[in-house]
Amino acid sequence: MHRRTALSVSTALLVAAPLLSACSGEPRPGTAAVVGGERITTSSLQAQVNDVRAAQNRSGQAAAELIASTPHLERQKLDAALQSRIIDKMADTAGLTATQKDIEDERRTRAAESGGNQQFEAVLLHKGAMAPAQVDRFLRDQVLFAKLTAKYGAGKLEEPARAAVKALHIEVNPRYGAWDAKEIRLGGGETPWITQRTRPEQLPAGA
């Protein structure tokens, strides 16, 4: 049985004074988003996109179809990065960590479910738009989310998520969409906030 958990916040959260804008009011050059006072740069975001495109292009006959299925890849990768930082903040507040062993164990479990590590990574690329180098970050998110669920209880992560989002003061360059604090996602994206223990073949795009 597959378990899917999505968080939603009932009211919009206030954010601090804009950090993305220069004095002119235009987005600060080179900034995709600001989370907890730290920038996610457009160059780092583009590097992730390039890694995915390169992996898609190595997929042979399926390459064109894969690329066509991810037309908003920049937005998807930024949404995933924002979600990861929310999980990090929640885990830090709760005193939870994901060790390298935790991540390796999670990989082994999921690889076994998929028929091997190569197949697991192929499914993540096809269904989650993730390059091989991005898989460990996904696995870390899943480990932390499972620990958060164990600590607070299934279906009881709304308040910790609300607190994390409020503390991080998330701002997004309008080029990539608008941050929706109510849904805890980048507006216009296609990805639920996070899925826990979802089988690889059911991963949402841009997870």
mmCIF file of C-alpha atoms in Angstrom:
data_model
loop_
_atom_site.group_PDB
_atom_site.id
_atom_site.type_symbol
_atom_site.label_atom_id
_atom_site.label_comp_id
_atom_site.label_asym_id
_atom_site.label_seq_id
_atom_site.Cartn_x
_atom_site.Cartn_y
_atom_site.Cartn_z
ATOM 1 C CA MET A 1 0.000 0.000 0.000
ATOM 2 C CA HIS A 2 1.387 3.363 -0.965
ATOM 3 C CA ARG A 3 1.249 6.239 1.467
ATOM 4 C CA ARG A 4 1.094 9.801 0.233
ATOM 5 C CA THR A 5 1.227 12.733 2.573
ATOM 6 C CA ALA A 6 0.741 16.332 1.472
ATOM 7 C CA LEU A 7 0.869 19.373 3.665
ATOM 8 C CA SER A 8 -1.330 22.402 3.223
ATOM 9 C CA VAL A 9 -1.511 25.521 5.338
ATOM 10 C CA SER A 10 -4.935 27.092 5.815
ATOM 11 C CA THR A 11 -3.830 30.722 5.798
ATOM 12 C CA ALA A 12 -1.219 32.631 3.851
ATOM 13 C CA LEU A 13 1.917 33.516 5.772
ATOM 14 C CA LEU A 14 3.495 36.952 5.912
ATOM 15 C CA VAL A 15 7.035 37.343 4.614
ATOM 16 C CA ALA A 16 9.700 39.826 5.553
ATOM 17 C CA ALA A 17 10.760 42.827 3.484
ATOM 18 C CA PRO A 18 11.939 41.743 0.012
ATOM 19 C CA LEU A 19 15.476 40.430 -0.240
ATOM 20 C CA LEU A 20 15.226 39.638 -3.933
ATOM 21 C CA SER A 21 14.890 43.239 -5.025
ATOM 22 C CA ALA A 22 17.534 45.862 -5.480
ATOM 23 C CA CYS A 23 16.802 49.527 -4.770
ATOM 24 C CA SER A 24 15.150 49.821 -8.174
ATOM 25 C CA GLY A 25 12.609 47.181 -7.261
ATOM 26 C CA GLU A 26 13.904 44.769 -9.912
ATOM 27 C CA PRO A 27 14.877 41.203 -8.923
ATOM 28 C CA ARG A 28 18.464 40.985 -7.734
ATOM 29 C CA PRO A 29 20.545 39.668 -10.649
ATOM 30 C CA GLY A 30 21.524 36.033 -10.322
ATOM 31 C CA THR A 31 18.994 35.177 -7.590
ATOM 32 C CA ALA A 32 16.280 32.580 -8.130
ATOM 33 C CA ALA A 33 15.045 32.651 -4.527
ATOM 34 C CA VAL A 34 15.987 33.604 -0.989
ATOM 35 C CA VAL A 35 15.348 31.105 1.785
ATOM 36 C CA GLY A 36 16.292 31.789 5.378
ATOM 37 C CA GLY A 37 18.416 34.706 4.226
ATOM 38 C CA GLU A 38 20.415 32.505 1.834
ATOM 39 C CA ARG A 39 20.280 32.825 -1.935
ATOM 40 C CA ILE A 40 19.509 30.071 -4.362
ATOM 41 C CA THR A 41 21.386 31.358 -7.379
ATOM 42 C CA THR A 42 20.190 31.115 -10.937
ATOM 43 C CA SER A 43 23.517 29.517 -11.847
ATOM 44 C CA SER A 44 23.110 26.696 -9.322
ATOM 45 C CA LEU A 45 19.543 26.160 -10.482
ATOM 46 C CA GLN A 46 20.637 26.067 -14.109
ATOM 47 C CA ALA A 47 23.354 23.557 -13.223
ATOM 48 C CA GLN A 48 20.677 21.207 -11.875
ATOM 49 C CA VAL A 49 18.618 21.673 -15.011
ATOM 50 C CA ASN A 50 21.654 20.963 -17.180
ATOM 51 C CA ASP A 51 22.379 17.762 -15.247
ATOM 52 C CA VAL A 52 18.826 16.544 -15.850
ATOM 53 C CA ARG A 53 18.892 17.464 -19.536
ATOM 54 C CA ALA A 54 22.206 15.660 -19.969
ATOM 55 C CA ALA A 55 20.801 12.551 -18.284
ATOM 56 C CA GLN A 56 17.657 12.748 -20.407
ATOM 57 C CA ASN A 57 19.746 13.024 -23.558
ATOM 58 C CA ARG A 58 21.580 9.840 -22.580
ATOM 59 C CA SER A 59 18.266 7.975 -22.526
ATOM 60 C CA GLY A 60 18.454 7.123 -26.222
ATOM 61 C CA GLN A 61 15.179 6.918 -28.086
ATOM 62 C CA ALA A 62 13.232 8.180 -25.059
ATOM 63 C CA ALA A 63 15.239 11.422 -24.831
ATOM 64 C CA ALA A 64 12.932 13.608 -26.911
ATOM 65 C CA GLU A 65 9.862 12.381 -25.044
ATOM 66 C CA LEU A 66 11.491 12.975 -21.651
ATOM 67 C CA ILE A 67 12.549 16.487 -22.551
ATOM 68 C CA ALA A 68 9.121 17.309 -23.946
ATOM 69 C CA SER A 69 7.486 16.047 -20.735
ATOM 70 C CA THR A 70 9.426 18.535 -18.576
ATOM 71 C CA PRO A 71 8.928 21.944 -20.226
ATOM 72 C CA HIS A 72 9.050 23.805 -16.902
ATOM 73 C CA LEU A 73 12.102 22.075 -15.503
ATOM 74 C CA GLU A 74 13.614 25.212 -13.939
ATOM 75 C CA ARG A 75 10.447 25.791 -11.924
ATOM 76 C CA GLN A 76 10.264 22.140 -10.909
ATOM 77 C CA LYS A 77 13.850 22.094 -9.679
ATOM 78 C CA LEU A 78 13.411 25.350 -7.770
ATOM 79 C CA ASP A 79 10.213 24.039 -6.162
ATOM 80 C CA ALA A 80 12.067 20.889 -5.102
ATOM 81 C CA ALA A 81 14.914 22.974 -3.664
ATOM 82 C CA LEU A 82 12.487 25.091 -1.636
ATOM 83 C CA GLN A 83 10.712 22.020 -0.321
ATOM 84 C CA SER A 84 14.035 20.482 0.696
ATOM 85 C CA ARG A 85 14.921 23.555 2.707
ATOM 86 C CA ILE A 86 11.562 23.466 4.466
ATOM 87 C CA ILE A 87 12.193 19.857 5.444
ATOM 88 C CA ASP A 88 15.677 20.787 6.652
ATOM 89 C CA LYS A 89 14.246 23.565 8.819
ATOM 90 C CA MET A 90 11.573 21.320 10.284
ATOM 91 C CA ALA A 91 14.123 18.620 11.037
ATOM 92 C CA ASP A 92 16.554 21.092 12.591
ATOM 93 C CA THR A 93 13.833 22.468 14.849
ATOM 94 C CA ALA A 94 12.874 18.938 15.859
ATOM 95 C CA GLY A 95 16.489 17.913 16.482
ATOM 96 C CA LEU A 96 16.412 15.289 13.736
ATOM 97 C CA THR A 97 19.170 14.377 11.304
ATOM 98 C CA ALA A 98 19.690 12.076 8.332
ATOM 99 C CA THR A 99 23.001 10.234 8.496
ATOM 100 C CA GLN A 100 24.846 8.910 5.482
ATOM 101 C CA LYS A 101 23.911 5.412 6.643
ATOM 102 C CA ASP A 102 20.240 6.435 6.711
ATOM 103 C CA ILE A 103 20.508 7.632 3.127
ATOM 104 C CA GLU A 104 22.349 4.522 1.977
ATOM 105 C CA ASP A 105 19.784 2.282 3.672
ATOM 106 C CA GLU A 106 16.958 4.202 1.991
ATOM 107 C CA ARG A 107 18.658 3.812 -1.374
ATOM 108 C CA ARG A 108 19.102 0.063 -0.879
ATOM 109 C CA THR A 109 15.446 -0.350 0.054
ATOM 110 C CA ARG A 110 14.143 1.601 -2.906
ATOM 111 C CA ALA A 111 16.621 0.013 -5.309
ATOM 112 C CA ALA A 112 15.475 -3.416 -4.185
ATOM 113 C CA GLU A 113 11.863 -2.397 -4.799
ATOM 114 C CA SER A 114 12.776 -1.235 -8.301
ATOM 115 C CA GLY A 115 14.893 -4.192 -9.353
ATOM 116 C CA GLY A 116 18.279 -2.606 -8.804
ATOM 117 C CA ASN A 117 19.975 0.760 -8.390
ATOM 118 C CA GLN A 118 20.237 1.425 -12.108
ATOM 119 C CA GLN A 119 16.532 0.824 -12.565
ATOM 120 C CA PHE A 120 15.762 2.981 -9.530
ATOM 121 C CA GLU A 121 17.731 5.911 -10.942
ATOM 122 C CA ALA A 122 16.105 5.426 -14.341
ATOM 123 C CA VAL A 123 12.632 5.643 -12.775
ATOM 124 C CA LEU A 124 13.619 8.790 -10.871
ATOM 125 C CA LEU A 125 14.808 10.372 -14.103
ATOM 126 C CA HIS A 126 11.664 9.411 -16.002
ATOM 127 C CA LYS A 127 9.105 10.123 -13.279
ATOM 128 C CA GLY A 128 10.848 12.665 -11.069
ATOM 129 C CA ALA A 129 13.127 14.595 -13.452
ATOM 130 C CA MET A 130 16.123 13.786 -11.272
ATOM 131 C CA ALA A 131 19.662 13.254 -12.511
ATOM 132 C CA PRO A 132 21.714 10.574 -10.728
ATOM 133 C CA ALA A 133 23.687 13.196 -8.794
ATOM 134 C CA GLN A 134 20.416 14.564 -7.361
ATOM 135 C CA VAL A 135 19.126 11.280 -5.971
ATOM 136 C CA ASP A 136 20.837 11.500 -2.569
ATOM 137 C CA ARG A 137 19.100 14.826 -1.861
ATOM 138 C CA PHE A 138 15.746 13.210 -2.614
ATOM 139 C CA LEU A 139 16.586 10.264 -0.361
ATOM 140 C CA ARG A 140 17.656 12.618 2.434
ATOM 141 C CA ASP A 141 14.311 14.408 2.173
ATOM 142 C CA GLN A 142 12.473 11.111 2.399
ATOM 143 C CA VAL A 143 14.458 9.977 5.449
ATOM 144 C CA LEU A 144 13.856 13.258 7.255
ATOM 145 C CA PHE A 145 10.183 13.295 6.349
ATOM 146 C CA ALA A 146 9.753 9.778 7.716
ATOM 147 C CA LYS A 147 11.449 10.821 10.966
ATOM 148 C CA LEU A 148 9.283 13.922 11.222
ATOM 149 C CA THR A 149 6.182 11.805 10.721
ATOM 150 C CA ALA A 150 7.358 9.393 13.410
ATOM 151 C CA LYS A 151 7.920 12.289 15.813
ATOM 152 C CA TYR A 152 4.740 14.282 15.235
ATOM 153 C CA GLY A 153 2.395 11.631 13.872
ATOM 154 C CA ALA A 154 0.930 11.059 10.418
ATOM 155 C CA GLY A 155 -1.191 13.972 9.302
ATOM 156 C CA LYS A 156 0.136 16.223 12.054
ATOM 157 C CA LEU A 157 2.907 18.095 10.258
ATOM 158 C CA GLU A 158 0.907 21.180 9.366
ATOM 159 C CA GLU A 159 1.964 23.273 12.339
ATOM 160 C CA PRO A 160 5.698 22.390 12.110
ATOM 161 C CA ALA A 161 5.536 23.148 8.380
ATOM 162 C CA ARG A 162 3.775 26.469 9.024
ATOM 163 C CA ALA A 163 6.460 27.444 11.527
ATOM 164 C CA ALA A 164 9.266 26.461 9.156
ATOM 165 C CA VAL A 165 7.853 28.423 6.235
ATOM 166 C CA LYS A 166 7.314 31.478 8.421
ATOM 167 C CA ALA A 167 10.850 31.322 9.799
ATOM 168 C CA LEU A 168 12.440 30.931 6.359
ATOM 169 C CA HIS A 169 10.787 34.017 4.808
ATOM 170 C CA ILE A 170 10.776 32.463 1.341
ATOM 171 C CA GLU A 171 10.926 34.819 -1.618
ATOM 172 C CA VAL A 172 11.015 33.802 -5.261
ATOM 173 C CA ASN A 173 12.114 35.657 -8.356
ATOM 174 C CA PRO A 174 8.890 36.235 -10.365
ATOM 175 C CA ARG A 175 10.629 34.731 -13.352
ATOM 176 C CA TYR A 176 10.022 31.318 -11.765
ATOM 177 C CA GLY A 177 6.540 31.886 -10.403
ATOM 178 C CA ALA A 178 5.119 32.944 -7.040
ATOM 179 C CA TRP A 179 5.592 31.218 -3.697
ATOM 180 C CA ASP A 180 2.265 29.926 -2.380
ATOM 181 C CA ALA A 181 2.576 29.725 1.415
ATOM 182 C CA LYS A 182 -0.901 28.244 1.740
ATOM 183 C CA GLU A 183 -0.079 25.209 -0.390
ATOM 184 C CA ILE A 184 3.630 25.212 0.500
ATOM 185 C CA ARG A 185 4.688 25.129 -3.126
ATOM 186 C CA LEU A 186 5.852 27.278 -5.971
ATOM 187 C CA GLY A 187 2.777 28.576 -7.740
ATOM 188 C CA GLY A 188 2.365 27.183 -11.209
ATOM 189 C CA GLY A 189 4.352 24.063 -10.356
ATOM 190 C CA GLU A 190 3.128 20.511 -10.644
ATOM 191 C CA THR A 191 4.548 18.916 -7.507
ATOM 192 C CA PRO A 192 2.851 18.262 -4.172
ATOM 193 C CA TRP A 193 4.911 19.379 -1.202
ATOM 194 C CA ILE A 194 6.445 15.994 -0.428
ATOM 195 C CA THR A 195 5.566 12.340 -0.669
ATOM 196 C CA GLN A 196 6.586 9.813 1.923
ATOM 197 C CA ARG A 197 7.567 6.265 1.017
ATOM 198 C CA THR A 198 6.037 6.612 -2.427
ATOM 199 C CA ARG A 199 7.165 3.845 -4.753
ATOM 200 C CA PRO A 200 9.572 5.100 -7.435
ATOM 201 C CA GLU A 201 7.154 4.405 -10.296
ATOM 202 C CA GLN A 202 4.683 6.833 -8.703
ATOM 203 C CA LEU A 203 7.052 9.714 -8.060
ATOM 204 C CA PRO A 204 5.640 13.093 -9.028
ATOM 205 C CA ALA A 205 7.452 15.072 -11.689
ATOM 206 C CA GLY A 206 10.014 17.476 -10.256
ATOM 207 C CA ALA A 207 10.073 15.788 -6.860
#
